[in-house]
Short mmCIF file of C-alpha atoms in Angstrom, two decimals:
data_model
loop_
_atom_site.label_atom_id
_atom_site.label_comp_id
_atom_site.label_asym_id
_atom_site.label_seq_id
_atom_site.Cartn_x
_atom_site.Cartn_y
_atom_site.Cartn_z
CA MET A 1 22.40 57.46 97.65
CA SER A 2 18.65 57.72 98.22
CA ALA A 3 19.23 56.73 101.85
CA VAL A 4 21.47 59.78 102.34
CA VAL A 5 18.83 62.10 100.87
CA ALA A 6 16.09 60.52 102.98
CA ALA A 7 18.18 60.82 106.15
CA LEU A 8 18.93 64.47 105.43
CA ARG A 9 15.29 65.31 104.76
CA ALA A 10 14.34 63.72 108.06
CA ALA A 11 16.99 65.62 110.03
CA VAL A 12 17.40 69.05 108.42
CA SER A 13 14.97 71.97 108.70
CA GLY A 14 16.13 73.53 105.43
CA ALA A 15 15.52 72.31 101.89
CA VAL A 16 17.26 69.15 100.62
CA ARG A 17 17.54 68.48 96.86
CA ALA A 18 18.74 65.22 95.35
CA GLY A 19 21.12 65.38 92.37
CA ALA A 20 21.11 69.18 92.33
CA PRO A 21 23.41 70.75 89.70
CA LEU A 22 26.05 72.92 91.40
CA ALA A 23 26.86 75.09 88.37
CA ALA A 24 24.07 77.49 89.28
CA HIS A 25 25.59 77.91 92.74
CA THR A 26 29.06 78.96 91.56
CA THR A 27 30.14 82.17 89.87
CA LEU A 28 31.92 80.17 87.15
CA LYS A 29 28.58 78.54 86.18
CA VAL A 30 30.15 75.15 85.38
CA GLY A 31 30.19 71.80 87.15
CA GLY A 32 27.99 68.78 87.74
CA PRO A 33 25.54 67.77 90.46
CA ALA A 34 25.93 66.90 94.12
CA THR A 35 24.41 63.74 95.55
CA ALA A 36 22.41 66.09 97.76
CA LEU A 37 22.29 69.85 98.16
CA VAL A 38 21.30 71.09 101.62
CA ARG A 39 20.30 74.62 102.51
CA ALA A 40 21.20 74.78 106.20
CA GLU A 41 19.33 77.35 108.28
CA THR A 42 20.64 76.63 111.78
CA PRO A 43 23.71 75.20 113.51
CA ALA A 44 21.53 72.17 114.28
CA ASP A 45 21.17 71.62 110.53
CA LEU A 46 24.95 71.59 110.19
CA ALA A 47 25.19 69.08 113.04
CA ALA A 48 22.62 66.92 111.24
CA VAL A 49 24.65 67.06 108.02
CA ALA A 50 27.75 66.03 109.97
CA ARG A 51 25.92 63.09 111.51
CA VAL A 52 24.41 61.86 108.22
CA CYS A 53 27.72 62.16 106.36
CA ALA A 54 29.50 60.20 109.08
CA GLU A 55 26.84 57.48 109.20
CA HIS A 56 26.83 57.02 105.42
CA ALA A 57 30.56 57.66 104.84
CA VAL A 58 29.99 60.40 102.27
CA PRO A 59 32.02 63.61 101.90
CA TRP A 60 30.65 67.11 102.38
CA LEU A 61 31.37 70.44 100.72
CA VAL A 62 30.37 73.87 102.00
CA VAL A 63 29.67 75.95 98.91
CA GLY A 64 29.25 79.46 100.32
CA ARG A 65 28.43 81.81 97.45
CA GLY A 66 30.56 79.73 95.09
CA SER A 67 32.84 82.63 94.15
CA ASN A 68 36.08 80.71 94.62
CA LEU A 69 34.95 77.23 93.66
CA LEU A 70 35.32 74.98 90.61
CA VAL A 71 33.21 71.81 90.63
CA ALA A 72 34.13 68.91 88.35
CA ASP A 73 31.88 68.08 85.40
CA ASP A 74 31.00 64.78 87.09
CA GLY A 75 29.89 66.75 90.15
CA TRP A 76 30.48 66.27 93.86
CA PRO A 77 29.96 62.69 95.14
CA GLY A 78 28.52 63.73 98.47
CA VAL A 79 26.60 66.43 100.29
CA ALA A 80 26.95 70.09 99.30
CA VAL A 81 25.86 72.67 101.85
CA ILE A 82 24.71 76.25 101.36
CA LEU A 83 24.15 78.48 104.37
CA GLY A 84 20.64 79.95 104.25
CA ARG A 85 19.14 83.18 105.55
CA GLY A 86 19.39 81.89 109.10
CA PHE A 87 23.11 82.59 108.86
CA ARG A 88 22.72 86.18 107.67
CA GLY A 89 22.28 89.41 109.59
CA VAL A 90 24.45 92.32 110.73
CA GLU A 91 24.51 93.69 114.29
CA VAL A 92 25.96 97.19 114.67
CA PRO A 93 26.01 98.58 118.23
CA PRO A 94 25.52 102.30 118.93
CA LEU A 95 28.57 104.30 117.91
CA PRO A 96 30.60 105.83 120.75
CA ALA A 97 30.27 109.55 121.36
CA ALA A 98 32.93 111.73 119.74
CA ASP A 99 35.85 112.54 122.01
CA ALA A 100 36.01 116.27 122.64
CA GLY A 101 39.78 116.05 122.94
CA GLY A 102 40.17 114.87 119.36
CA ALA A 103 41.37 111.39 120.29
CA GLU A 104 40.96 108.59 117.78
CA PRO A 105 37.45 107.10 118.01
CA ARG A 106 37.13 103.89 119.96
CA PRO A 107 36.61 100.75 117.88
CA VAL A 108 33.17 99.24 117.40
CA ILE A 109 32.60 95.48 117.31
CA VAL A 110 30.22 94.43 114.53
CA THR A 111 28.78 90.90 114.45
CA ALA A 112 27.69 89.41 111.13
CA GLY A 113 26.43 86.06 109.86
CA ALA A 114 28.73 83.99 107.68
CA ALA A 115 26.25 83.93 104.77
CA GLU A 116 26.22 87.72 104.54
CA PRO A 117 27.56 88.73 101.10
CA MET A 118 30.72 90.79 101.45
CA PRO A 119 29.48 93.77 99.33
CA VAL A 120 26.20 93.87 101.29
CA LEU A 121 28.08 93.81 104.59
CA ALA A 122 30.52 96.49 103.41
CA ASN A 123 27.65 98.78 102.45
CA ALA A 124 25.81 98.13 105.71
CA VAL A 125 28.73 99.10 107.93
CA ALA A 126 29.55 102.06 105.70
CA ARG A 127 26.00 103.40 106.13
CA ALA A 128 26.59 103.13 109.87
CA GLY A 129 29.69 105.32 109.49
CA LEU A 130 32.21 102.56 110.19
CA GLY A 131 35.49 102.22 108.32
CA GLY A 132 38.01 99.43 107.86
CA PHE A 133 35.80 97.20 105.74
CA ALA A 134 35.46 99.19 102.52
CA PHE A 135 37.54 96.56 100.68
CA GLY A 136 34.65 94.13 101.14
CA VAL A 137 32.72 95.87 98.39
CA ALA A 138 35.17 94.39 95.86
CA ILE A 139 34.87 90.77 97.06
CA PRO A 140 31.97 88.77 95.58
CA GLY A 141 31.91 85.97 98.18
CA SER A 142 30.36 85.59 101.62
CA LEU A 143 31.85 86.57 104.98
CA GLY A 144 32.39 82.92 105.93
CA GLY A 145 34.38 82.19 102.80
CA ALA A 146 36.32 85.41 103.23
CA VAL A 147 37.32 84.42 106.77
CA ARG A 148 38.43 80.97 105.60
CA MET A 149 40.82 82.30 102.96
CA ASN A 150 41.63 85.66 104.56
CA ALA A 151 40.18 87.37 101.49
CA GLY A 152 41.30 90.86 100.67
CA ALA A 153 41.41 93.61 98.09
CA HIS A 154 42.89 97.08 97.64
CA GLY A 155 45.65 96.45 100.17
CA ALA A 156 43.38 95.29 103.03
CA ALA A 157 42.16 91.89 104.22
CA ILE A 158 39.91 90.19 106.75
CA ALA A 159 42.91 89.69 109.04
CA ASP A 160 43.03 93.47 109.54
CA VAL A 161 39.60 93.58 111.21
CA LEU A 162 38.70 90.10 112.46
CA VAL A 163 38.23 89.66 116.21
CA ASP A 164 37.03 86.05 116.17
CA ALA A 165 34.83 83.57 114.33
CA ASP A 166 32.19 81.15 115.58
CA VAL A 167 32.41 77.81 113.79
CA VAL A 168 30.70 74.44 113.75
CA ARG A 169 33.05 71.45 113.59
CA LEU A 170 31.60 68.81 111.25
CA ARG A 171 33.96 65.99 112.18
CA SER A 172 32.99 66.50 115.84
CA GLY A 173 29.28 66.08 115.13
CA GLY A 174 28.51 69.78 114.92
CA GLU A 175 30.45 70.96 117.96
CA PRO A 176 30.44 74.78 118.24
CA GLN A 177 33.73 76.57 118.78
CA ARG A 178 34.96 80.18 118.89
CA LEU A 179 38.33 80.83 117.27
CA SER A 180 40.20 84.10 117.71
CA ALA A 181 42.06 85.81 114.90
CA ASP A 182 45.27 84.68 116.64
CA ASP A 183 44.02 81.06 116.59
CA LEU A 184 43.59 81.30 112.82
CA ARG A 185 47.21 82.41 112.20
CA MET A 186 46.12 84.42 109.19
CA SER A 187 48.53 85.15 106.36
CA TYR A 188 48.19 86.05 102.69
CA ARG A 189 45.10 84.17 101.44
CA ARG A 190 45.58 81.53 104.12
CA THR A 191 44.32 80.65 107.58
CA ALA A 192 44.74 77.75 109.96
CA LEU A 193 40.97 77.20 110.03
CA PRO A 194 40.45 73.41 110.19
CA ASP A 195 38.96 71.76 107.11
CA ASP A 196 35.86 70.66 109.02
CA ALA A 197 35.18 74.07 110.58
CA VAL A 198 32.20 75.88 109.05
CA VAL A 199 32.18 79.56 109.88
CA VAL A 200 28.71 80.60 111.05
CA ARG A 201 29.40 84.07 112.47
CA ALA A 202 32.26 86.54 112.79
CA ARG A 203 33.03 89.64 114.80
CA LEU A 204 34.84 92.57 113.21
CA ARG A 205 36.65 95.49 114.84
CA LEU A 206 35.81 98.69 112.92
CA ARG A 207 36.16 102.41 113.62
CA PRO A 208 33.90 105.42 113.12
CA VAL A 209 34.99 107.49 110.12
CA ASP A 210 33.77 110.36 108.01
CA ALA A 211 30.84 108.90 106.05
CA ALA A 212 31.29 111.10 102.98
CA ALA A 213 34.97 110.23 102.64
CA LEU A 214 34.16 106.53 103.07
CA ALA A 215 31.47 106.69 100.37
CA GLY A 216 33.96 108.24 97.98
CA GLN A 217 36.54 105.58 98.75
CA MET A 218 34.07 102.78 98.06
CA ALA A 219 32.85 104.40 94.86
CA GLU A 220 36.44 104.51 93.64
CA MET A 221 36.86 100.79 94.46
CA ARG A 222 33.73 99.95 92.46
CA ARG A 223 34.93 102.05 89.54
CA TRP A 224 38.37 100.39 89.60
CA ARG A 225 36.80 96.93 89.62
CA ARG A 226 34.54 97.74 86.67
CA GLU A 227 37.51 99.02 84.65
CA HIS A 228 40.10 96.39 85.59
CA GLN A 229 38.20 93.13 86.12
CA PRO A 230 35.83 91.13 83.88
CA VAL A 231 32.80 91.81 86.08
CA ASN A 232 30.28 91.08 83.31
CA GLU A 233 31.55 87.57 82.53
CA PRO A 234 31.36 84.41 84.69
CA SER A 235 34.62 83.83 86.57
CA CYS A 236 35.82 82.60 89.94
CA GLY A 237 37.69 85.80 90.79
CA SER A 238 41.46 85.71 91.05
CA VAL A 239 42.68 82.27 90.01
CA PHE A 240 46.25 82.34 91.40
CA ARG A 241 47.78 83.67 94.59
CA ASN A 242 50.25 86.49 94.06
CA PRO A 243 53.79 85.17 94.60
CA PRO A 244 55.92 87.12 97.09
CA GLY A 245 56.83 90.53 95.71
CA ASP A 246 55.04 90.06 92.41
CA SER A 247 51.62 89.89 90.76
CA ALA A 248 50.18 86.69 89.32
CA GLY A 249 48.36 88.69 86.66
CA ARG A 250 51.58 90.38 85.57
CA LEU A 251 53.37 87.04 85.32
CA VAL A 252 50.57 85.44 83.29
CA GLU A 253 50.53 88.39 80.90
CA ALA A 254 54.34 88.48 80.65
CA ALA A 255 54.28 84.78 79.73
CA GLY A 256 52.01 85.60 76.78
CA MET A 257 49.01 83.74 78.17
CA LYS A 258 46.48 86.57 78.17
CA GLY A 259 43.61 85.40 75.97
CA HIS A 260 44.76 81.75 76.02
CA ARG A 261 41.74 79.54 75.41
CA VAL A 262 40.78 75.90 75.86
CA GLY A 263 37.26 75.06 74.76
CA GLY A 264 34.92 77.57 76.36
CA ALA A 265 37.40 78.84 78.98
CA ARG A 266 40.05 81.51 78.49
CA VAL A 267 42.39 83.82 80.32
CA SER A 268 40.62 87.17 80.48
CA GLU A 269 41.78 89.96 78.17
CA VAL A 270 40.79 92.42 80.90
CA HIS A 271 42.81 90.92 83.77
CA ALA A 272 45.22 88.01 83.26
CA ASN A 273 44.59 86.50 86.72
CA PHE A 274 40.96 85.79 85.80
CA ILE A 275 39.59 82.90 83.76
CA THR A 276 36.23 83.56 82.15
CA VAL A 277 33.87 81.05 80.58
CA ALA A 278 31.48 80.98 77.63
CA PRO A 279 28.06 79.28 77.96
CA ALA A 280 29.34 75.98 76.53
CA ALA A 281 32.42 75.80 78.78
CA THR A 282 33.16 72.81 81.00
CA ALA A 283 35.06 72.48 84.25
CA ALA A 284 37.62 70.43 82.34
CA ASP A 285 38.21 73.44 80.07
CA VAL A 286 38.93 75.62 83.09
CA VAL A 287 41.34 73.09 84.62
CA ALA A 288 43.14 72.80 81.29
CA VAL A 289 43.63 76.57 81.17
CA ILE A 290 44.94 76.57 84.75
CA ARG A 291 47.45 73.82 83.92
CA ASP A 292 48.57 75.53 80.72
CA VAL A 293 49.11 78.83 82.51
CA GLN A 294 51.04 77.20 85.37
CA ALA A 295 53.30 75.29 82.97
CA THR A 296 53.98 78.27 80.71
CA VAL A 297 54.64 80.73 83.53
CA LEU A 298 57.01 78.24 85.19
CA THR A 299 58.90 77.65 81.93
CA ARG A 300 59.20 81.31 80.98
CA THR A 301 59.65 82.97 84.37
CA GLY A 302 60.72 80.21 86.76
CA VAL A 303 57.81 81.07 89.08
CA GLU A 304 55.32 78.39 90.16
CA LEU A 305 51.80 79.78 90.48
CA HIS A 306 49.46 78.27 93.07
CA PRO A 307 45.67 78.40 92.58
CA GLU A 308 43.42 80.25 95.01
CA VAL A 309 40.35 78.52 93.58
CA VAL A 310 39.07 75.43 95.41
CA LEU A 311 38.58 72.38 93.18
CA ALA A 312 35.86 69.92 94.16
CA GLY A 313 35.18 66.48 92.74
CA PHE A 314 38.38 66.07 90.74
CA ASP A 315 40.22 62.78 91.20
CA ALA A 316 43.93 62.50 91.87
CA ALA A 317 44.65 62.03 88.17
CA ALA A 318 43.59 65.63 87.59
CA GLY A 319 46.64 66.79 89.52
CA LEU A 320 44.54 69.48 91.22
CA SER A 321 42.49 67.37 93.57
CA LEU A 322 41.02 67.85 97.02
CA THR A 323 41.85 65.43 99.78
CA GLY A 324 40.10 64.42 102.98
CA SER A 325 36.52 63.51 103.76
CA GLY A 326 35.08 66.93 103.15
CA ARG A 327 35.75 70.54 102.42
CA SER A 328 34.58 73.74 104.02
CA ARG A 329 34.66 77.19 102.50
#
């Protein structure tokens, strides 16, 4: 694959590393290397990745901040992409003047780069006195990944505030496209965003609010997360989607799987919808825990749990594989 690395280095402005371990780029801290790891800084870099992958028939994977990603121990047999600082930034326009008649404040459209971490973005708009995005403080991923999966917390989600998203289409050679929230047909932890669409920017509709009340609300969200989630241990966040009308964590605990361990991976004792890992854990350990939990919950409750976490590099025999020529997050 040296030809792929050479072609990327010739075409991309950002850094390109051959055989780079991906464990350090995921919150689970497990997984093997990618053939090449690219730090894209511009849409032109993404177009170059698309061209090189097509010419050499290798798959691609957009890593984001790696908060919802499990990479196989053998790694990813293609190009992994991280969006660099060129895809960060938050643009907050001047807030509208208060209406003397007491009418509800007009919305404000905030534009942010897809690589902006959700907690950083939530704090930035809160400092500007804008509400509607406080839930972002509890989501460890990036804005781009949050748009892709319609991430949410504390009863709110990206779908509540998204106006549209600018994307680059990798299978179309890096073609830019703007997709409205309606285009994305957003539902619980799902969107219709095409697999090859890399979110590079998003616009959010927020409203001026009382800054002190907003600060208190966000402080309470942080406190709740510290008390109810294993924030001090490596994990990928929530592992399973909540089934309709129920909680995945409740079902896992009711099935007696809280604390279940395989190798260095186990179901968290703090929150049963989290899998945490010890330093010696492998990706195979995590997959084994996922399978055990799914099988036990199905047997004992009749409910089939579906993972939220994206699995990369697993073959079809794993039963939890990715399909297609690439994957975007």
